[in-house]
PDB file of C-alpha atoms in Angstrom:
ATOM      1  CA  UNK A  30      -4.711   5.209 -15.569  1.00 87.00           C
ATOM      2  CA  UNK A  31      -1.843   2.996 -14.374  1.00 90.00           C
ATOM      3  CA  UNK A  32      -1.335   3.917 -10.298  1.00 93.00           C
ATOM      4  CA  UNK A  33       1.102   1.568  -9.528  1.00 95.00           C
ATOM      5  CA  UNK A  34       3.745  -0.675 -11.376  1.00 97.00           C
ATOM      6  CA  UNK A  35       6.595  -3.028  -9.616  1.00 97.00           C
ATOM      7  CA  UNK A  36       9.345  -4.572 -11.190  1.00 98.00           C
ATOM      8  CA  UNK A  37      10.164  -7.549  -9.725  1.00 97.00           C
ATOM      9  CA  UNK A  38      13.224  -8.400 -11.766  1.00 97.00           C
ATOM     10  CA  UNK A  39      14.018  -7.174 -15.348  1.00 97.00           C
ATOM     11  CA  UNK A  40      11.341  -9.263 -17.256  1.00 98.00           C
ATOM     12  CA  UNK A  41       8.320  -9.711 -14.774  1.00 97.00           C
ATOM     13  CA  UNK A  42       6.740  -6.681 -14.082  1.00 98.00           C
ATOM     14  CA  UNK A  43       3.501  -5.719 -13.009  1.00 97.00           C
ATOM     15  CA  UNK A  44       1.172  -2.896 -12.850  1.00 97.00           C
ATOM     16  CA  UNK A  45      -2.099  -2.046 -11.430  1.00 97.00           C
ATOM     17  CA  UNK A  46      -4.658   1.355 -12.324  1.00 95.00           C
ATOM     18  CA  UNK A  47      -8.201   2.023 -13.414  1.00 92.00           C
ATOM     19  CA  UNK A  48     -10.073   2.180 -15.879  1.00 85.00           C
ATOM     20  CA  UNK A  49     -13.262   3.790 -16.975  1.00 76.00           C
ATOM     21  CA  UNK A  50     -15.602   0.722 -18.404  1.00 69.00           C
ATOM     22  CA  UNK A  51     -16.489  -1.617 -18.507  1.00 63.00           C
ATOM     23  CA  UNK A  52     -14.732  -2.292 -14.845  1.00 63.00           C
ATOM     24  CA  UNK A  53     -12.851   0.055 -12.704  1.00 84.00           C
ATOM     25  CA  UNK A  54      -9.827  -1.961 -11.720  1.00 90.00           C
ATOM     26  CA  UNK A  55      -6.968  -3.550 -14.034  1.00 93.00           C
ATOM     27  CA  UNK A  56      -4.026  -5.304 -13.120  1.00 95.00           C
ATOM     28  CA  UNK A  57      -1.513  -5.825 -15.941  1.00 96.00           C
ATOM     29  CA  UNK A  58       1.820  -8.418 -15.860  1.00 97.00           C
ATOM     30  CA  UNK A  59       4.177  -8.304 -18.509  1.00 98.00           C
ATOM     31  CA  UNK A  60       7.229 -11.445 -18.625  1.00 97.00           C
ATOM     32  CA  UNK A  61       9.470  -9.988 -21.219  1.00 98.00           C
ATOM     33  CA  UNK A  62      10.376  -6.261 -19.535  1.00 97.00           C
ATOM     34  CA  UNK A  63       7.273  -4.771 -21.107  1.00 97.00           C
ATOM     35  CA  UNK A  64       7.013  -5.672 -24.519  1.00 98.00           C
ATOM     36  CA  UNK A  65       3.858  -7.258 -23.724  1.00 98.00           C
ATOM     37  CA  UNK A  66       1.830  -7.654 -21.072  1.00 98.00           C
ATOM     38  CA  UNK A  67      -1.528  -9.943 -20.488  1.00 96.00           C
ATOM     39  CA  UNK A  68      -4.566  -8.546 -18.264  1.00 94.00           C
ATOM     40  CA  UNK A  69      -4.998 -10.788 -15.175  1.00 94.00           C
ATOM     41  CA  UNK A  70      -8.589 -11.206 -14.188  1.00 91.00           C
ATOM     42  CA  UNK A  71      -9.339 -11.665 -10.567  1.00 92.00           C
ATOM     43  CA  UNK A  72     -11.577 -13.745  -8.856  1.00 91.00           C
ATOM     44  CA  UNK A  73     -14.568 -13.021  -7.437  1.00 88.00           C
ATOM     45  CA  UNK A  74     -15.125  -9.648  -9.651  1.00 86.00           C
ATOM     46  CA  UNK A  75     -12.147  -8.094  -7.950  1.00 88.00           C
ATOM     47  CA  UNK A  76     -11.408  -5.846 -11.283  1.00 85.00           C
ATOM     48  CA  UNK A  77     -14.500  -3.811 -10.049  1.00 86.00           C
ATOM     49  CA  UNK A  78     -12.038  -2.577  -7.870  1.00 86.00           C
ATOM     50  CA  UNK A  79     -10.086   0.688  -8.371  1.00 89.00           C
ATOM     51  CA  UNK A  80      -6.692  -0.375  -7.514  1.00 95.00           C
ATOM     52  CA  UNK A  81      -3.203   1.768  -5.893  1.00 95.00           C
ATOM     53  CA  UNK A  82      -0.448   0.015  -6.044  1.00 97.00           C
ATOM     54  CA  UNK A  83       1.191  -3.821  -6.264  1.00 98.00           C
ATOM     55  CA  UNK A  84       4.085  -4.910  -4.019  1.00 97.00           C
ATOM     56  CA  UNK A  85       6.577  -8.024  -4.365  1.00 96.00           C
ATOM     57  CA  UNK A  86       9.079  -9.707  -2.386  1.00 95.00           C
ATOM     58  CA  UNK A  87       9.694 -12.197  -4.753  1.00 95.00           C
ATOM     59  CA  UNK A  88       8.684 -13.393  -8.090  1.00 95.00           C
ATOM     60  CA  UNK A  89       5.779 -15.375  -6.382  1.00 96.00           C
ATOM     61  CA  UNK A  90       4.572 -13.333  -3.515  1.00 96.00           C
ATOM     62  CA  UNK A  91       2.584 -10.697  -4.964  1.00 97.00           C
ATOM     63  CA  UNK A  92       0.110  -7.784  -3.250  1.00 97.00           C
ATOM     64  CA  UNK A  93      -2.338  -5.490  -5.343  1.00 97.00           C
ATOM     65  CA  UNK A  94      -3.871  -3.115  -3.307  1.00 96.00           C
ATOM     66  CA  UNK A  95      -6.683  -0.185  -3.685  1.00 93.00           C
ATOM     67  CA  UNK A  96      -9.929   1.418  -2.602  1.00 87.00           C
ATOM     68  CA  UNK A  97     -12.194   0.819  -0.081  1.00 89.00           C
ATOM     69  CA  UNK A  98      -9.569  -1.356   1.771  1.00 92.00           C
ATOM     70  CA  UNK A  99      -9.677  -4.247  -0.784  1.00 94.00           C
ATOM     71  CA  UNK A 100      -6.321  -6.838  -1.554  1.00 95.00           C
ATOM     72  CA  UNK A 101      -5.631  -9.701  -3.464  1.00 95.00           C
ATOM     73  CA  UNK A 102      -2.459 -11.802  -2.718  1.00 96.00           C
ATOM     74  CA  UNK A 103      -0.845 -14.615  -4.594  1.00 96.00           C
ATOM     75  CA  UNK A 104       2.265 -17.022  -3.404  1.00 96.00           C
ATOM     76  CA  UNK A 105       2.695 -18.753  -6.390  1.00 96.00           C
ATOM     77  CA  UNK A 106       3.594 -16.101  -9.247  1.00 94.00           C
ATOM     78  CA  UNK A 107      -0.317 -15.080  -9.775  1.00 92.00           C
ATOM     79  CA  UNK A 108      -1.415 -18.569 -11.038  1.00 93.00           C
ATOM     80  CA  UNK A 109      -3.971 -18.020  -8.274  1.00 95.00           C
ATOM     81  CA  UNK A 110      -5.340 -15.038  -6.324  1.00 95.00           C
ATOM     82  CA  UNK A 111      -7.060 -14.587  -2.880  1.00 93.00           C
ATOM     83  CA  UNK A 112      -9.130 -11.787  -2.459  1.00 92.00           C
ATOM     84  CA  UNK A 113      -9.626  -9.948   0.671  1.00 91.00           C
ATOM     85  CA  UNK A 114     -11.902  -7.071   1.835  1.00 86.00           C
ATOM     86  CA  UNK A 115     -13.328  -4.722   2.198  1.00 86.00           C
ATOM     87  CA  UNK A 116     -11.445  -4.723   5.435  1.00 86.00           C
ATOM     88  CA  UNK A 117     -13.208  -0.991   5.773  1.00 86.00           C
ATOM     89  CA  UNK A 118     -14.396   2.183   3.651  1.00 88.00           C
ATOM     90  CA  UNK A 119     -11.146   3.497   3.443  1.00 91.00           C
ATOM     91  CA  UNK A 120      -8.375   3.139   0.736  1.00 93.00           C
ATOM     92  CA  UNK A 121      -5.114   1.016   1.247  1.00 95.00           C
ATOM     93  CA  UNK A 122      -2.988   3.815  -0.120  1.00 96.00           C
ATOM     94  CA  UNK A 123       0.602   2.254   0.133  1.00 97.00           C
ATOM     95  CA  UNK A 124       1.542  -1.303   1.367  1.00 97.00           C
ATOM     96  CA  UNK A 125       4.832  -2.037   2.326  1.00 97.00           C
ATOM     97  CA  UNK A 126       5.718  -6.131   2.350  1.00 96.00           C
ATOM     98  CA  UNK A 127       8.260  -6.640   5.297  1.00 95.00           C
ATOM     99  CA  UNK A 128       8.693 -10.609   3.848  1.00 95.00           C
ATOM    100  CA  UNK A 129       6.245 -13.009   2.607  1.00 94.00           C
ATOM    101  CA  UNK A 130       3.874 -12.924   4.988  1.00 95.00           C
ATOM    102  CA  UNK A 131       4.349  -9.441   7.011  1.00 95.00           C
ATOM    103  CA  UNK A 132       2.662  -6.101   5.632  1.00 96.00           C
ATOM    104  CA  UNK A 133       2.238  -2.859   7.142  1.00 97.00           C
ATOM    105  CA  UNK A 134      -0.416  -0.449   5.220  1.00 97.00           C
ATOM    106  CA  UNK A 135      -1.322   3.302   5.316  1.00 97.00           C
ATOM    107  CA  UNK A 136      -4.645   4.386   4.819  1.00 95.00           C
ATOM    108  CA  UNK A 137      -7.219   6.832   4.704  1.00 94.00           C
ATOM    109  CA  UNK A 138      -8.043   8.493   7.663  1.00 92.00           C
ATOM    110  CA  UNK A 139      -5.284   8.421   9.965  1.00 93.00           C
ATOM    111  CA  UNK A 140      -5.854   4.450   9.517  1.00 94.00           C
ATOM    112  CA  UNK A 141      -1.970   2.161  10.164  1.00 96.00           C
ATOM    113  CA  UNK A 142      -2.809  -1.596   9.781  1.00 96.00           C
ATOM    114  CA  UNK A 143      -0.336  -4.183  10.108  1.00 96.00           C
ATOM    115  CA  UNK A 144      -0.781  -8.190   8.744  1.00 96.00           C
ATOM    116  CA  UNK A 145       1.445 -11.095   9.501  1.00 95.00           C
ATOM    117  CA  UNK A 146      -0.465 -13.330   8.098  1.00 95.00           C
ATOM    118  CA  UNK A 147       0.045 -12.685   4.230  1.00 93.00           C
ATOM    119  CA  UNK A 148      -3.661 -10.713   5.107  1.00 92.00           C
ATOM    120  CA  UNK A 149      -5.911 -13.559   6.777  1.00 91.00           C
ATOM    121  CA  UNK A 150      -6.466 -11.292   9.875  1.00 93.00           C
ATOM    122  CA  UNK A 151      -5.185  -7.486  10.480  1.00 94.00           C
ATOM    123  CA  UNK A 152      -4.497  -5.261  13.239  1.00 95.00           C
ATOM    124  CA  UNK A 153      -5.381  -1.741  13.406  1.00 94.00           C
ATOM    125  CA  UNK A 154      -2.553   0.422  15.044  1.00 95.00           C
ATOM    126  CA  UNK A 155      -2.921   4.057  16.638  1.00 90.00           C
ATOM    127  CA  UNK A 156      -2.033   6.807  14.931  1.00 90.00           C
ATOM    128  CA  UNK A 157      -0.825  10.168  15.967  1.00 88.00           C
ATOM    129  CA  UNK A 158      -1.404  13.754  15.679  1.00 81.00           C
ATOM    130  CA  UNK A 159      -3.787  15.770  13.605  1.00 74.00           C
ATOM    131  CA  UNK A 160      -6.416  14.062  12.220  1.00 77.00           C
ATOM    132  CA  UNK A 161      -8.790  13.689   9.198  1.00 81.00           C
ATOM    133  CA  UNK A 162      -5.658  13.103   7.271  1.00 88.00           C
ATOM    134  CA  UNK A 163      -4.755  10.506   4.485  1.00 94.00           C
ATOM    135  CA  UNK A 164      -1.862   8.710   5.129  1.00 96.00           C
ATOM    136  CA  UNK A 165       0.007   7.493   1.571  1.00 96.00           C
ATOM    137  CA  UNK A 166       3.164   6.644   2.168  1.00 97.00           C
ATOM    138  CA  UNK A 167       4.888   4.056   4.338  1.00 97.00           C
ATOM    139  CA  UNK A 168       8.661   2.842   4.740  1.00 97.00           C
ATOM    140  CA  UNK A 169      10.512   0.740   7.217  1.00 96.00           C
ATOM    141  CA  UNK A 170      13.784   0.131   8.823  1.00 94.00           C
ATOM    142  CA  UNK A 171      13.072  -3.149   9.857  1.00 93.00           C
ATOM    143  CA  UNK A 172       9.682  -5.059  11.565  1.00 94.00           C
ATOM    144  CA  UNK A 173      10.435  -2.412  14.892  1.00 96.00           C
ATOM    145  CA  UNK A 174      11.263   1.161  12.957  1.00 96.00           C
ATOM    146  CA  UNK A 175       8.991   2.597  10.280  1.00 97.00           C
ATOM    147  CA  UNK A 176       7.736   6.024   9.066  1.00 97.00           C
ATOM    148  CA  UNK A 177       4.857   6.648   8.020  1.00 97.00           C
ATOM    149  CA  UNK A 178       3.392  10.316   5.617  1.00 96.00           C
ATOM    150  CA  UNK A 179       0.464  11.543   5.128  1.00 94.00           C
ATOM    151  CA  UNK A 180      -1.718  14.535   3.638  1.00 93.00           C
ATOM    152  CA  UNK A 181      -5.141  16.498   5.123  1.00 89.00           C
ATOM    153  CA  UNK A 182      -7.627  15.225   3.774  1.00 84.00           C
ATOM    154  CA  UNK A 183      -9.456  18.933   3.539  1.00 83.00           C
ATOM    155  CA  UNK A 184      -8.259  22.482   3.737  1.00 83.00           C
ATOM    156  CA  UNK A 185      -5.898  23.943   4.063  1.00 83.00           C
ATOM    157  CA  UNK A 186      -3.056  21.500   2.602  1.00 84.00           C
ATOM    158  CA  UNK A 187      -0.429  19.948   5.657  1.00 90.00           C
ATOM    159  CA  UNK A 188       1.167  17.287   5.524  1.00 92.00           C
ATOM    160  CA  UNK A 189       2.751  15.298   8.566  1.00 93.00           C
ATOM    161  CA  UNK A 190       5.293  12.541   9.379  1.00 95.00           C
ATOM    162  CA  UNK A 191       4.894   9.727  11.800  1.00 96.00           C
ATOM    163  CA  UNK A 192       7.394   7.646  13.194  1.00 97.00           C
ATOM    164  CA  UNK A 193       7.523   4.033  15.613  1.00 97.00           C
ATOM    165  CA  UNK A 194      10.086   2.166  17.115  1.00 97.00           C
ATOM    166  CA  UNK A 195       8.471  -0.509  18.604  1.00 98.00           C
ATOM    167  CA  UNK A 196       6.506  -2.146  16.149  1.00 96.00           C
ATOM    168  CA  UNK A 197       3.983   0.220  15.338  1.00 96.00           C
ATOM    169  CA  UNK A 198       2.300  -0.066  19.290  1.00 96.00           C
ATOM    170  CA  UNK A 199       3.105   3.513  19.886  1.00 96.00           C
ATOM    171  CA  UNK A 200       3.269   6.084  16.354  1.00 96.00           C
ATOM    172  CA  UNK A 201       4.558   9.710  17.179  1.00 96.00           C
ATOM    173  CA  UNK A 202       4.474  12.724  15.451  1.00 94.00           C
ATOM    174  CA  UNK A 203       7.919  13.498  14.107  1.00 94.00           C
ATOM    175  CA  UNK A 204       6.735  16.803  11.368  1.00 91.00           C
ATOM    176  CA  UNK A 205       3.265  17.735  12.622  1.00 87.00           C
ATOM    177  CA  UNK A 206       0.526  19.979  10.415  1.00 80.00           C
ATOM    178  CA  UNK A 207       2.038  22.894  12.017  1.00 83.00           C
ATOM    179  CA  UNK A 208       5.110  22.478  10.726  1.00 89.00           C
ATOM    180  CA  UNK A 209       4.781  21.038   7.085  1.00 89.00           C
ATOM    181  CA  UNK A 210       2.627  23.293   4.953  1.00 89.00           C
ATOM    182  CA  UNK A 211       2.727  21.095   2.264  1.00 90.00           C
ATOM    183  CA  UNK A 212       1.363  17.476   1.215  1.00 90.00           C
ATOM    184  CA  UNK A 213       3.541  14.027   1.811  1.00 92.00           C
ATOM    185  CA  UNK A 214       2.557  11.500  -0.238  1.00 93.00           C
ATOM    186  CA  UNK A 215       5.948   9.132  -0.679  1.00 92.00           C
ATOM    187  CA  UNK A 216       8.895   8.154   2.213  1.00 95.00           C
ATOM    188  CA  UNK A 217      11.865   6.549   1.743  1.00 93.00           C
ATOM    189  CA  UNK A 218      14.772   5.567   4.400  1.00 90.00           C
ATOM    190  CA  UNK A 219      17.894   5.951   2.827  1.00 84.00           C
ATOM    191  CA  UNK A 220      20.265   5.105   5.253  1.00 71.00           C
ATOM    192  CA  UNK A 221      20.694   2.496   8.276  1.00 60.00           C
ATOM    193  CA  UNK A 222      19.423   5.101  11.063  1.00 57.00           C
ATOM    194  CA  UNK A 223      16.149   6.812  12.605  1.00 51.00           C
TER     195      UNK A 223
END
C-alpha cells in the first residue's frame, strides 16, 4: 500500500508504502513521470521498515519517513542513503522540509521534533493541550510560524490544532478536543497570514 508519493518535478517522482512480505517497507522512484519506476533498497535493512511519507526540496535532497521514528535522507538524488533511528517508539507521521537541512516532524503521541541538521541530532518540542493524541499533519509559514493537527489516539474521535510563532519553543492550542469532534489528519496554509 503506497502511503506517500512526492513529485519532485514532472519526471522524478517518488513514493514510499508497505508491503506484506517478504519486507514491510518499499520505497519506489520513477524518472520518466511514472511509466516506470525501480525499487530502491536501503541500507542497513531499512525496507523492514513500514514507511509514511517522502519529502523533497530539490531533486537531490530527499526524506522517507515512517514507523517507529525511523528516516533515511539522501543529498545527492538517492545514489546514497543515511539511515537514522529509531529516534523513539513512535511514528514520524508527516515531515515537513523547511530547506535542505531544516525539518520539523509530527508524531505519535503529542510528540513535535524539529532537525537542522538534515537529522544528525533532533530536538523534542512541547506540545499543547489534550493528550494521548497522534499528531499527522504539519505546515509552516516560515522557520517561526507553523501549525500543527492531530487526532486522539482512542475514543471518542477529536481532533485538535496547534499553532507557534516562535519557532516551535512555545505550541498553543488554537481548536482544542472540545471543540473539533472530528479527526485532523492534513494542514495546509494557504495564504501569507496566521
Amino acid at each position: 500500500m503506497i502511503q506517500g508519493i512526492h513529485a519532485i518535478n514532472q519526471n522524478v517522482i517518488y513514493a514510499v508504502g508497505n508491503k506484506s512480505t517478504p519486507r514491510a517497507g518499499i520505497v519506489l522512484k520513477s524518472e520518466n513521470g511514472g511509466q516506470n519506476w525501480e525499487e530502491i533498497d536501503l541500507p542497513n535493512n531499512y525496507n523492514d521498515n513500514g514507511w509514511i511519507g517522502v519529502k523533497a526540496t530539490d531533486e537531490n535532497h530527499i526524506v522517507i519517513h515512517g514507523g517507529q521514528g525511523h528516516y533515511a535522507v539522501t543529498a545527492n538524488g538517492g545514489k546514497q542513503w543515511v539511515t537514522g533511528g529509531p529516534l523513539f517508539p513512535k511514528d514520524l507521521n508527516s515531515l515537513l522540509m523547511m530547506d535542505c537541512s531544516t525539518y520539523w516532524a509530527a508524531c505519535d503521541f503529542d510528540t513535535i521534533i524539529l532537525t537542522e541538521n538534515s537529522g544528525i541530532s533532533w530536538e523534542e518540542q512541547p506540545s499543547a493541550g489534550t493528550s494521548n493524541s497522534f499528531l499527522l499533519g504539519i505546515d509552516a509559514l516560515d522557520r517561526n510560524n507553523a501549525l500543527v493537527v492531530g487526532s486522539s489516539a482512542g475514543y471518542p474521535r477529536f481532533g485538535k490544532i496547534l499553532r507557534t510563532t516562535d519557532g516551535g519553543k512555545n505550541w498553543e492550542v488554537v481548536l482544542s478536543a472540545e471543540e473539533c469532534p472530528v479527526s485532523l489528519s492534513h494542514v495546509s496554509i494557504a495564504e501569507k497570514s496566521m
